[in-house]
PDB file of N, CA and C in Angstrom:
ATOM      1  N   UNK A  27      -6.659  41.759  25.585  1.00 75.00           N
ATOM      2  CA  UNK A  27      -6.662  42.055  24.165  1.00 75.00           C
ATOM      3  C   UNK A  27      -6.740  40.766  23.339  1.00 75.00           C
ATOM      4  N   UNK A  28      -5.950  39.573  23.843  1.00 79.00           N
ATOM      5  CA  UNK A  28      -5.950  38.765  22.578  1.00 79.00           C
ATOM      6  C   UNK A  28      -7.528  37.746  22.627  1.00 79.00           C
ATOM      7  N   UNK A  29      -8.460  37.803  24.290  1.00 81.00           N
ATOM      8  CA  UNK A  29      -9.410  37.580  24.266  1.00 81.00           C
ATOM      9  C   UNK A  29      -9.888  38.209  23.140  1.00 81.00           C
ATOM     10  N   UNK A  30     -10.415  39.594  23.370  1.00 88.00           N
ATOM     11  CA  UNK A  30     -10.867  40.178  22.255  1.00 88.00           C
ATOM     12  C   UNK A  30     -10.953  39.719  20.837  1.00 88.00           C
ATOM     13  N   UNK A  31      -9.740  39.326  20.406  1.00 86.00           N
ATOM     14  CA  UNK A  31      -9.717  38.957  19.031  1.00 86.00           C
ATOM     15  C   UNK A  31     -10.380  37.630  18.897  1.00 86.00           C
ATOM     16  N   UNK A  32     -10.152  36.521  20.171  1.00 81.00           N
ATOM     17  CA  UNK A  32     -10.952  35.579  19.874  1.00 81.00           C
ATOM     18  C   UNK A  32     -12.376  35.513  19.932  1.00 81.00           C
ATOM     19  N   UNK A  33     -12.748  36.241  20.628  1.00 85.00           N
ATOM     20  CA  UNK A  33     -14.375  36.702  20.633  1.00 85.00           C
ATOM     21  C   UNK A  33     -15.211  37.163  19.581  1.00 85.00           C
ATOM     22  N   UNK A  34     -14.018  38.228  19.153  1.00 88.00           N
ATOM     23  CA  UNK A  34     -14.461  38.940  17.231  1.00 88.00           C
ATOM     24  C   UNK A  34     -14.498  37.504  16.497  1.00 88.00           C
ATOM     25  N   UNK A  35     -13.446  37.107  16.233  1.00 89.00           N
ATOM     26  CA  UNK A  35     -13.353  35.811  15.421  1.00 89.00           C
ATOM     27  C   UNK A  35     -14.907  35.335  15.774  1.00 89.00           C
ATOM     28  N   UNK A  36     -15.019  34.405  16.379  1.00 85.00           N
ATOM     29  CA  UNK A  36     -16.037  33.808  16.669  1.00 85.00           C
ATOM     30  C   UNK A  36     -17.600  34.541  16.158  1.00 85.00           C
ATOM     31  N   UNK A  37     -17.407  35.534  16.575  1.00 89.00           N
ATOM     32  CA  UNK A  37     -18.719  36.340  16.343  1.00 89.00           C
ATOM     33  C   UNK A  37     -19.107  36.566  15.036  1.00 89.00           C
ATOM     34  N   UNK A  38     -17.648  36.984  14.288  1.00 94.00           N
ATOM     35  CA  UNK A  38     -17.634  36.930  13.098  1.00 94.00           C
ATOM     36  C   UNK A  38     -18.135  35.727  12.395  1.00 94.00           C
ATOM     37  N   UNK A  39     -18.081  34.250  12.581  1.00 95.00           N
ATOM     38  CA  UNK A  39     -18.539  33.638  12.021  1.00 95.00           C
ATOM     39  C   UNK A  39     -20.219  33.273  11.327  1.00 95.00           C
ATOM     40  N   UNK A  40     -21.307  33.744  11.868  1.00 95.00           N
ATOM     41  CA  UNK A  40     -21.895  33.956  12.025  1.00 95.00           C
ATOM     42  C   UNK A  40     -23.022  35.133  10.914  1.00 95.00           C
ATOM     43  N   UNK A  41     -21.912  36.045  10.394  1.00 96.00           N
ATOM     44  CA  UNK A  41     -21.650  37.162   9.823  1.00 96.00           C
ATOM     45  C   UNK A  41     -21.633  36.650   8.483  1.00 96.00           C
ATOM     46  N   UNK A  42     -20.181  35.793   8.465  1.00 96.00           N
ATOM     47  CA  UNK A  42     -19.869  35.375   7.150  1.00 96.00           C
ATOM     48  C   UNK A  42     -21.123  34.798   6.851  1.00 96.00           C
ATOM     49  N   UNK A  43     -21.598  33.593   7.626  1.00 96.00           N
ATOM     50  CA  UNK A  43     -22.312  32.521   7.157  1.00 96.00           C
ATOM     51  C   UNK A  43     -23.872  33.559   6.318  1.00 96.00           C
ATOM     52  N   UNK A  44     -24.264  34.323   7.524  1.00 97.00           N
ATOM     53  CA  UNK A  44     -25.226  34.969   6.789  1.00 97.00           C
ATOM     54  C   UNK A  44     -25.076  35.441   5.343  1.00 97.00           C
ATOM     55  N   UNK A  45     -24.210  36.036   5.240  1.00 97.00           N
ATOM     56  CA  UNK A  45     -23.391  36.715   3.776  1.00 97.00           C
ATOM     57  C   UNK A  45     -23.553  35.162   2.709  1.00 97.00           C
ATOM     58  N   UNK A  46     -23.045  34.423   2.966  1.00 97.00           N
ATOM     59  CA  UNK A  46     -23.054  33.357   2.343  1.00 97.00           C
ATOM     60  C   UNK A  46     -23.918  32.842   1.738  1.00 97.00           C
ATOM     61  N   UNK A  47     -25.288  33.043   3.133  1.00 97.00           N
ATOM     62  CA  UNK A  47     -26.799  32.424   2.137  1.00 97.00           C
ATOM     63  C   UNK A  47     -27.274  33.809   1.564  1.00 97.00           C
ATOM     64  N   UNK A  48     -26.827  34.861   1.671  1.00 97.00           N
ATOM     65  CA  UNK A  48     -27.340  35.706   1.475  1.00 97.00           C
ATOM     66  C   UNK A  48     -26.764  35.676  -0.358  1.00 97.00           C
ATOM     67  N   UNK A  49     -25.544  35.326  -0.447  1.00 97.00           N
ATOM     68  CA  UNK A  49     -24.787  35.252  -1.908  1.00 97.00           C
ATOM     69  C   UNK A  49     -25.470  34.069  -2.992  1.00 97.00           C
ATOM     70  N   UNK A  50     -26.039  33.239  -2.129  1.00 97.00           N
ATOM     71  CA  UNK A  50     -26.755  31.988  -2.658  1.00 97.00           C
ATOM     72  C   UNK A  50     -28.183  32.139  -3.056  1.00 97.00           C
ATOM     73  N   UNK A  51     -28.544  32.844  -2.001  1.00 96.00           N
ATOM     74  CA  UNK A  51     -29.641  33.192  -2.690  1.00 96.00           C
ATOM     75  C   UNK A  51     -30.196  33.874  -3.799  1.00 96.00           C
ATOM     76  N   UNK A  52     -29.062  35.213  -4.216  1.00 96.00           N
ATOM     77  CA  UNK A  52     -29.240  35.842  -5.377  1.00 96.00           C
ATOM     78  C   UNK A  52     -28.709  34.879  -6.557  1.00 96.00           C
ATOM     79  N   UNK A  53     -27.732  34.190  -6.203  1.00 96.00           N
ATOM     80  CA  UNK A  53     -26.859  33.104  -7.639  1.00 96.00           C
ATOM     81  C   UNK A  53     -27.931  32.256  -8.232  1.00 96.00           C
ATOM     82  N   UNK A  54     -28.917  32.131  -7.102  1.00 96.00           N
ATOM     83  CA  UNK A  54     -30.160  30.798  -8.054  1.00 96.00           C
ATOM     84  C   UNK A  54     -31.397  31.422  -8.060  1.00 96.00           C
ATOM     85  N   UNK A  55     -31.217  31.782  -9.627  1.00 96.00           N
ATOM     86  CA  UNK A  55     -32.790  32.668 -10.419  1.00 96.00           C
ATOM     87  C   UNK A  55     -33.138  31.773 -11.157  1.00 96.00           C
ATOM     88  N   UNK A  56     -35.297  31.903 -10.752  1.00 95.00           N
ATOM     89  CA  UNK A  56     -35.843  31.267 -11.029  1.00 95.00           C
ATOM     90  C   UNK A  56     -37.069  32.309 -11.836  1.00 95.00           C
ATOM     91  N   UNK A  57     -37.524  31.411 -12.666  1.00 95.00           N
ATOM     92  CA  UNK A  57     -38.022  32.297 -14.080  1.00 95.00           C
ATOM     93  C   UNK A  57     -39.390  31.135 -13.886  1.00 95.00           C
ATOM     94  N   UNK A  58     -40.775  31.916 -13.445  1.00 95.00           N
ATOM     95  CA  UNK A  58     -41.910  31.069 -14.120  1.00 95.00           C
ATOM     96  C   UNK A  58     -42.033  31.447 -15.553  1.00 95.00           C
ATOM     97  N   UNK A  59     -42.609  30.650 -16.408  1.00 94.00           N
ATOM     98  CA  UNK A  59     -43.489  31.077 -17.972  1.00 94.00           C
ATOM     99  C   UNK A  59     -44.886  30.331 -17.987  1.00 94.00           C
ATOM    100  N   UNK A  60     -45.393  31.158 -18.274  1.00 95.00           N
ATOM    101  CA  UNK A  60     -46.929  31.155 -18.272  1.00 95.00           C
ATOM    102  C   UNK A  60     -47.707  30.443 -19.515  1.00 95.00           C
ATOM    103  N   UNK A  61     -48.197  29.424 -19.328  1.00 94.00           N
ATOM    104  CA  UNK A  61     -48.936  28.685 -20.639  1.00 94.00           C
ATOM    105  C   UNK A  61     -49.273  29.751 -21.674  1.00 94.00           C
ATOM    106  N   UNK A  62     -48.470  29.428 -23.207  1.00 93.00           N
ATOM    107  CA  UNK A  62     -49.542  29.912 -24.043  1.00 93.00           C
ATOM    108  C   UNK A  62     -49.472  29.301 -24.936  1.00 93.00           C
ATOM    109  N   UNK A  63     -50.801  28.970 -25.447  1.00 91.00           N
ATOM    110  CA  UNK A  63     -51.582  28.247 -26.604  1.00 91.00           C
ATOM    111  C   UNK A  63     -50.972  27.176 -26.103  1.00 91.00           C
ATOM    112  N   UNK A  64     -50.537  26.032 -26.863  1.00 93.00           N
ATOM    113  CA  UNK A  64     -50.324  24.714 -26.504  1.00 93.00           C
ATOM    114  C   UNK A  64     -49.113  24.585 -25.653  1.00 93.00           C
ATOM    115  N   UNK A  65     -48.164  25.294 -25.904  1.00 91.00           N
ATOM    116  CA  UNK A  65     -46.753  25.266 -25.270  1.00 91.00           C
ATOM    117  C   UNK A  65     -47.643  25.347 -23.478  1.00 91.00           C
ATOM    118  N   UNK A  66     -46.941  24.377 -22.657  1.00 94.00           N
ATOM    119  CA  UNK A  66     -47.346  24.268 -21.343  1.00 94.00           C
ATOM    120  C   UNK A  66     -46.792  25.532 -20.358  1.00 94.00           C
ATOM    121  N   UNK A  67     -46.811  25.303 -19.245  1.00 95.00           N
ATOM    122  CA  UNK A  67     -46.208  26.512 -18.234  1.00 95.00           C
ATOM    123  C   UNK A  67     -45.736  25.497 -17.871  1.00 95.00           C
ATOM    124  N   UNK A  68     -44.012  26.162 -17.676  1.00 94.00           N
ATOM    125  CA  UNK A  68     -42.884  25.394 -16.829  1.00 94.00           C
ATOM    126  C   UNK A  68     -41.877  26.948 -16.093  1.00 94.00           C
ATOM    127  N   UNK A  69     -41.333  26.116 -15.392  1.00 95.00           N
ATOM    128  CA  UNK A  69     -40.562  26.866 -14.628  1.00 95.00           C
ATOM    129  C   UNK A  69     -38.836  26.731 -14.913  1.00 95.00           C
ATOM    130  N   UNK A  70     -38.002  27.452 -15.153  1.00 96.00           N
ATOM    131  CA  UNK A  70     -36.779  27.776 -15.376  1.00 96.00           C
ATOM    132  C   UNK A  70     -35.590  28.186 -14.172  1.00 96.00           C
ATOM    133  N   UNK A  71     -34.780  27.137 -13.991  1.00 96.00           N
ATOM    134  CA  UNK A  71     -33.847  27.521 -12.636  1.00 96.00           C
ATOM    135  C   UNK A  71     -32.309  28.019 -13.493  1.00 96.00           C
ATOM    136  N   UNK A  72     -31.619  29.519 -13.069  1.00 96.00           N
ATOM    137  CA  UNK A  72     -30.591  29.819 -13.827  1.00 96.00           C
ATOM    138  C   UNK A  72     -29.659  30.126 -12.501  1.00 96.00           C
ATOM    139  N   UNK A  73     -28.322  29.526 -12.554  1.00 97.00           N
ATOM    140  CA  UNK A  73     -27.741  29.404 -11.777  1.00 97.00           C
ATOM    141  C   UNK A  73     -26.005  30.657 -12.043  1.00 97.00           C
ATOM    142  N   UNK A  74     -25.888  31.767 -11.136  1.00 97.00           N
ATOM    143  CA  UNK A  74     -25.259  32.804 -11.856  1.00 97.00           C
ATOM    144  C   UNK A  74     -23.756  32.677 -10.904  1.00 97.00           C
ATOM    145  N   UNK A  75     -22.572  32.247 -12.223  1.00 96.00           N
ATOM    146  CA  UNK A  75     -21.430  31.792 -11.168  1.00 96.00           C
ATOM    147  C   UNK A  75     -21.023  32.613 -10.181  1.00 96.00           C
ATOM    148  N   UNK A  76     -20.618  33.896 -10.427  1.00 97.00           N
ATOM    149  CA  UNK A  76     -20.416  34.845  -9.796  1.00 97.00           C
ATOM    150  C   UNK A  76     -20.780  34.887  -8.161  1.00 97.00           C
ATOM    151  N   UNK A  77     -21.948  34.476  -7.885  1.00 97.00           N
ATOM    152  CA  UNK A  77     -22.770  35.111  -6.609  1.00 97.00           C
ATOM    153  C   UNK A  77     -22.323  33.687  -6.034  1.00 97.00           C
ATOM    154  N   UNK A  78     -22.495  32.323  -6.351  1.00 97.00           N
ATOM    155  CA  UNK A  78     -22.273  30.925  -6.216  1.00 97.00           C
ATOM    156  C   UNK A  78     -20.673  31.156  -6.265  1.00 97.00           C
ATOM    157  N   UNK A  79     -19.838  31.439  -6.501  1.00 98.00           N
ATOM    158  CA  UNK A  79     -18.225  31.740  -6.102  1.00 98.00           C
ATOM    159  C   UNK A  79     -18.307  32.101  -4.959  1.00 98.00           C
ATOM    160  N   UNK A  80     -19.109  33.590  -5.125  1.00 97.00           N
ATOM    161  CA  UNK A  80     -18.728  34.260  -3.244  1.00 97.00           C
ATOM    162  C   UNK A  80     -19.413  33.716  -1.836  1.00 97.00           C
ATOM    163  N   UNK A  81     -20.124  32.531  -2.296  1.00 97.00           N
ATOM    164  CA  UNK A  81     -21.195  31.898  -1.790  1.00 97.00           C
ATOM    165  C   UNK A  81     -19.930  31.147  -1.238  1.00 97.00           C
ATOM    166  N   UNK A  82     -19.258  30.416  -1.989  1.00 97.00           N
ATOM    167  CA  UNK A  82     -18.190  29.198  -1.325  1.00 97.00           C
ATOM    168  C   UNK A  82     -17.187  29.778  -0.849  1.00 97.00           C
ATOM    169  N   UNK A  83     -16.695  31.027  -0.632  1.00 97.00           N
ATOM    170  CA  UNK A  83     -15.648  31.731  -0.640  1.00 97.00           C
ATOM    171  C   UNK A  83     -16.239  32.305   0.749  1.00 97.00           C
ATOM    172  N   UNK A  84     -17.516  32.523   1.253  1.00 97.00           N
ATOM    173  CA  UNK A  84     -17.767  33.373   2.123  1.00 97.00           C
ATOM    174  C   UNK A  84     -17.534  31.740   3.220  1.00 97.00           C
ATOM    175  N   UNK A  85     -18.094  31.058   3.021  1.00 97.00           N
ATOM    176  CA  UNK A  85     -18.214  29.483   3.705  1.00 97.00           C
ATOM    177  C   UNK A  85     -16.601  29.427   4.092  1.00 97.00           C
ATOM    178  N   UNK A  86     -15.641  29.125   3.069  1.00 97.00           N
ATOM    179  CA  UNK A  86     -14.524  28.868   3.374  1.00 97.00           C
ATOM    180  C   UNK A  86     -13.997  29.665   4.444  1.00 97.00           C
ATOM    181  N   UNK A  87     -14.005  30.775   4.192  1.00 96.00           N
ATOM    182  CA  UNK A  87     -13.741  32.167   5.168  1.00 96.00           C
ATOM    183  C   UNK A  87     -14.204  31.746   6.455  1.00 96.00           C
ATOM    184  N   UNK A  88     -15.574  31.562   6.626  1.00 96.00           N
ATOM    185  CA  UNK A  88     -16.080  31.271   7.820  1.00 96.00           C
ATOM    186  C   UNK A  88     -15.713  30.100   8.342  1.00 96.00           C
ATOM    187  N   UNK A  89     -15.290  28.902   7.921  1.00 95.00           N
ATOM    188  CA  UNK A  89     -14.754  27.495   8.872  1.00 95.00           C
ATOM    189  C   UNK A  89     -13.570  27.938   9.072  1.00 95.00           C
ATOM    190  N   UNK A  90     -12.910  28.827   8.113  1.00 95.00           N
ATOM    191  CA  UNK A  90     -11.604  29.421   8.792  1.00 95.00           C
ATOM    192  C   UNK A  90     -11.177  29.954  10.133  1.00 95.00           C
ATOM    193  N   UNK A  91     -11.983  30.974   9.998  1.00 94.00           N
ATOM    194  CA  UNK A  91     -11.877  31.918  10.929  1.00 94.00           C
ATOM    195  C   UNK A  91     -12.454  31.322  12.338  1.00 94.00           C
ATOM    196  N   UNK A  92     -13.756  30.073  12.165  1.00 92.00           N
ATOM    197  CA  UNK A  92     -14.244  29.147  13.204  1.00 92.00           C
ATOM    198  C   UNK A  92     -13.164  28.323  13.430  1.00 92.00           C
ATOM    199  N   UNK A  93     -12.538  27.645  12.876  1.00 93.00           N
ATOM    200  CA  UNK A  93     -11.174  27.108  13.709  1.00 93.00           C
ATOM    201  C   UNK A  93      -9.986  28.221  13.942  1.00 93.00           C
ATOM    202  N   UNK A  94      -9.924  29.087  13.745  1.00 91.00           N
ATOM    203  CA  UNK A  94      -8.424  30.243  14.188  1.00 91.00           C
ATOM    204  C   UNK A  94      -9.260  30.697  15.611  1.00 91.00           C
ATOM    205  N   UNK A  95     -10.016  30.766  15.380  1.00 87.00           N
ATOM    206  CA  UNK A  95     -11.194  31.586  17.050  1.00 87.00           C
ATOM    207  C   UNK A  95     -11.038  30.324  18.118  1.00 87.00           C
ATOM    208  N   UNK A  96     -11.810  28.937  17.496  1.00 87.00           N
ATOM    209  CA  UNK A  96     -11.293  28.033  18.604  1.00 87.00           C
ATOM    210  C   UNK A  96      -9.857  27.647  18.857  1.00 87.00           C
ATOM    211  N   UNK A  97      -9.072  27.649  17.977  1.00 89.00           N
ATOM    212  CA  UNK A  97      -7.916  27.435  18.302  1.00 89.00           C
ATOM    213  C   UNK A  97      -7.341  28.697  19.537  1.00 89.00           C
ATOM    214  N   UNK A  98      -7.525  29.776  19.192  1.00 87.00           N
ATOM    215  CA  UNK A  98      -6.821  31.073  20.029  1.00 87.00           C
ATOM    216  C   UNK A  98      -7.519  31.007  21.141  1.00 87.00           C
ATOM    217  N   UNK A  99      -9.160  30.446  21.281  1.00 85.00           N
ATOM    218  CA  UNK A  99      -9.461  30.250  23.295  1.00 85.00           C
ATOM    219  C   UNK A  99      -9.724  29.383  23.514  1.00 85.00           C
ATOM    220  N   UNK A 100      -9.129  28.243  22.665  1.00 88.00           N
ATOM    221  CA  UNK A 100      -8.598  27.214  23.470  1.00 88.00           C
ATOM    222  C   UNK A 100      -7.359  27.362  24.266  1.00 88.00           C
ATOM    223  N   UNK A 101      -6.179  27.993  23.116  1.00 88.00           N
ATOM    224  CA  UNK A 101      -4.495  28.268  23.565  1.00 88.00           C
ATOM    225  C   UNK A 101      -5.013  29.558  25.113  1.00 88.00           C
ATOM    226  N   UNK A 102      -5.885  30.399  24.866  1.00 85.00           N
ATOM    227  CA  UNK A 102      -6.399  31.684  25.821  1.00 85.00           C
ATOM    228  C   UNK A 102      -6.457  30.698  27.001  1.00 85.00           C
ATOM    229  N   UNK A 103      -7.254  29.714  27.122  1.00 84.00           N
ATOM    230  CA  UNK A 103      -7.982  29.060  28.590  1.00 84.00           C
ATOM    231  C   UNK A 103      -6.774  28.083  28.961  1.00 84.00           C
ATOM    232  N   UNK A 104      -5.648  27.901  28.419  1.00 82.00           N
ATOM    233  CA  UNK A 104      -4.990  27.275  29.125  1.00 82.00           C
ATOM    234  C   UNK A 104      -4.268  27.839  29.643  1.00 82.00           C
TER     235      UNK A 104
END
């Protein structure tokens, strides 16, 4: 059983991390605008705190849970 939990742990990491870029990716919106008349075409980067919070929050979670997993099969294998 307590294998088990270190195995989840671990696996779990993996999980988080995806979630993470997955939170990052929606937090940074990008806006083209299209030339008109003299005004040029430029591009606009908007950065939305919310999604960029759960972005660092999912990260933290995950080095967490990556050292509680190695720690428990490391303590497991001895």
């Amino acid at each position: 059983m307590r294998w088990l939990t270190a195995i989840a742990e671990i696996v779990l990491v993996p999980v988080l991390l995806v979630a993470a870029v997955w939170c990052w990716r929606n937090g940074v919106q990008t806006t083209v605008f299209k030339p008109q008349g003299e005004v040029p075409a430029f591009t606009a980067t908007r950065y939305v705190g919310p999604w960029l919070a759960g972005c660092a929050l999912l990260a933290i979670m995950s080095g967490s849970v990556l050292i509680d997993g190695a720690a428990r099969a490391v303590r497991l294998a001895r």
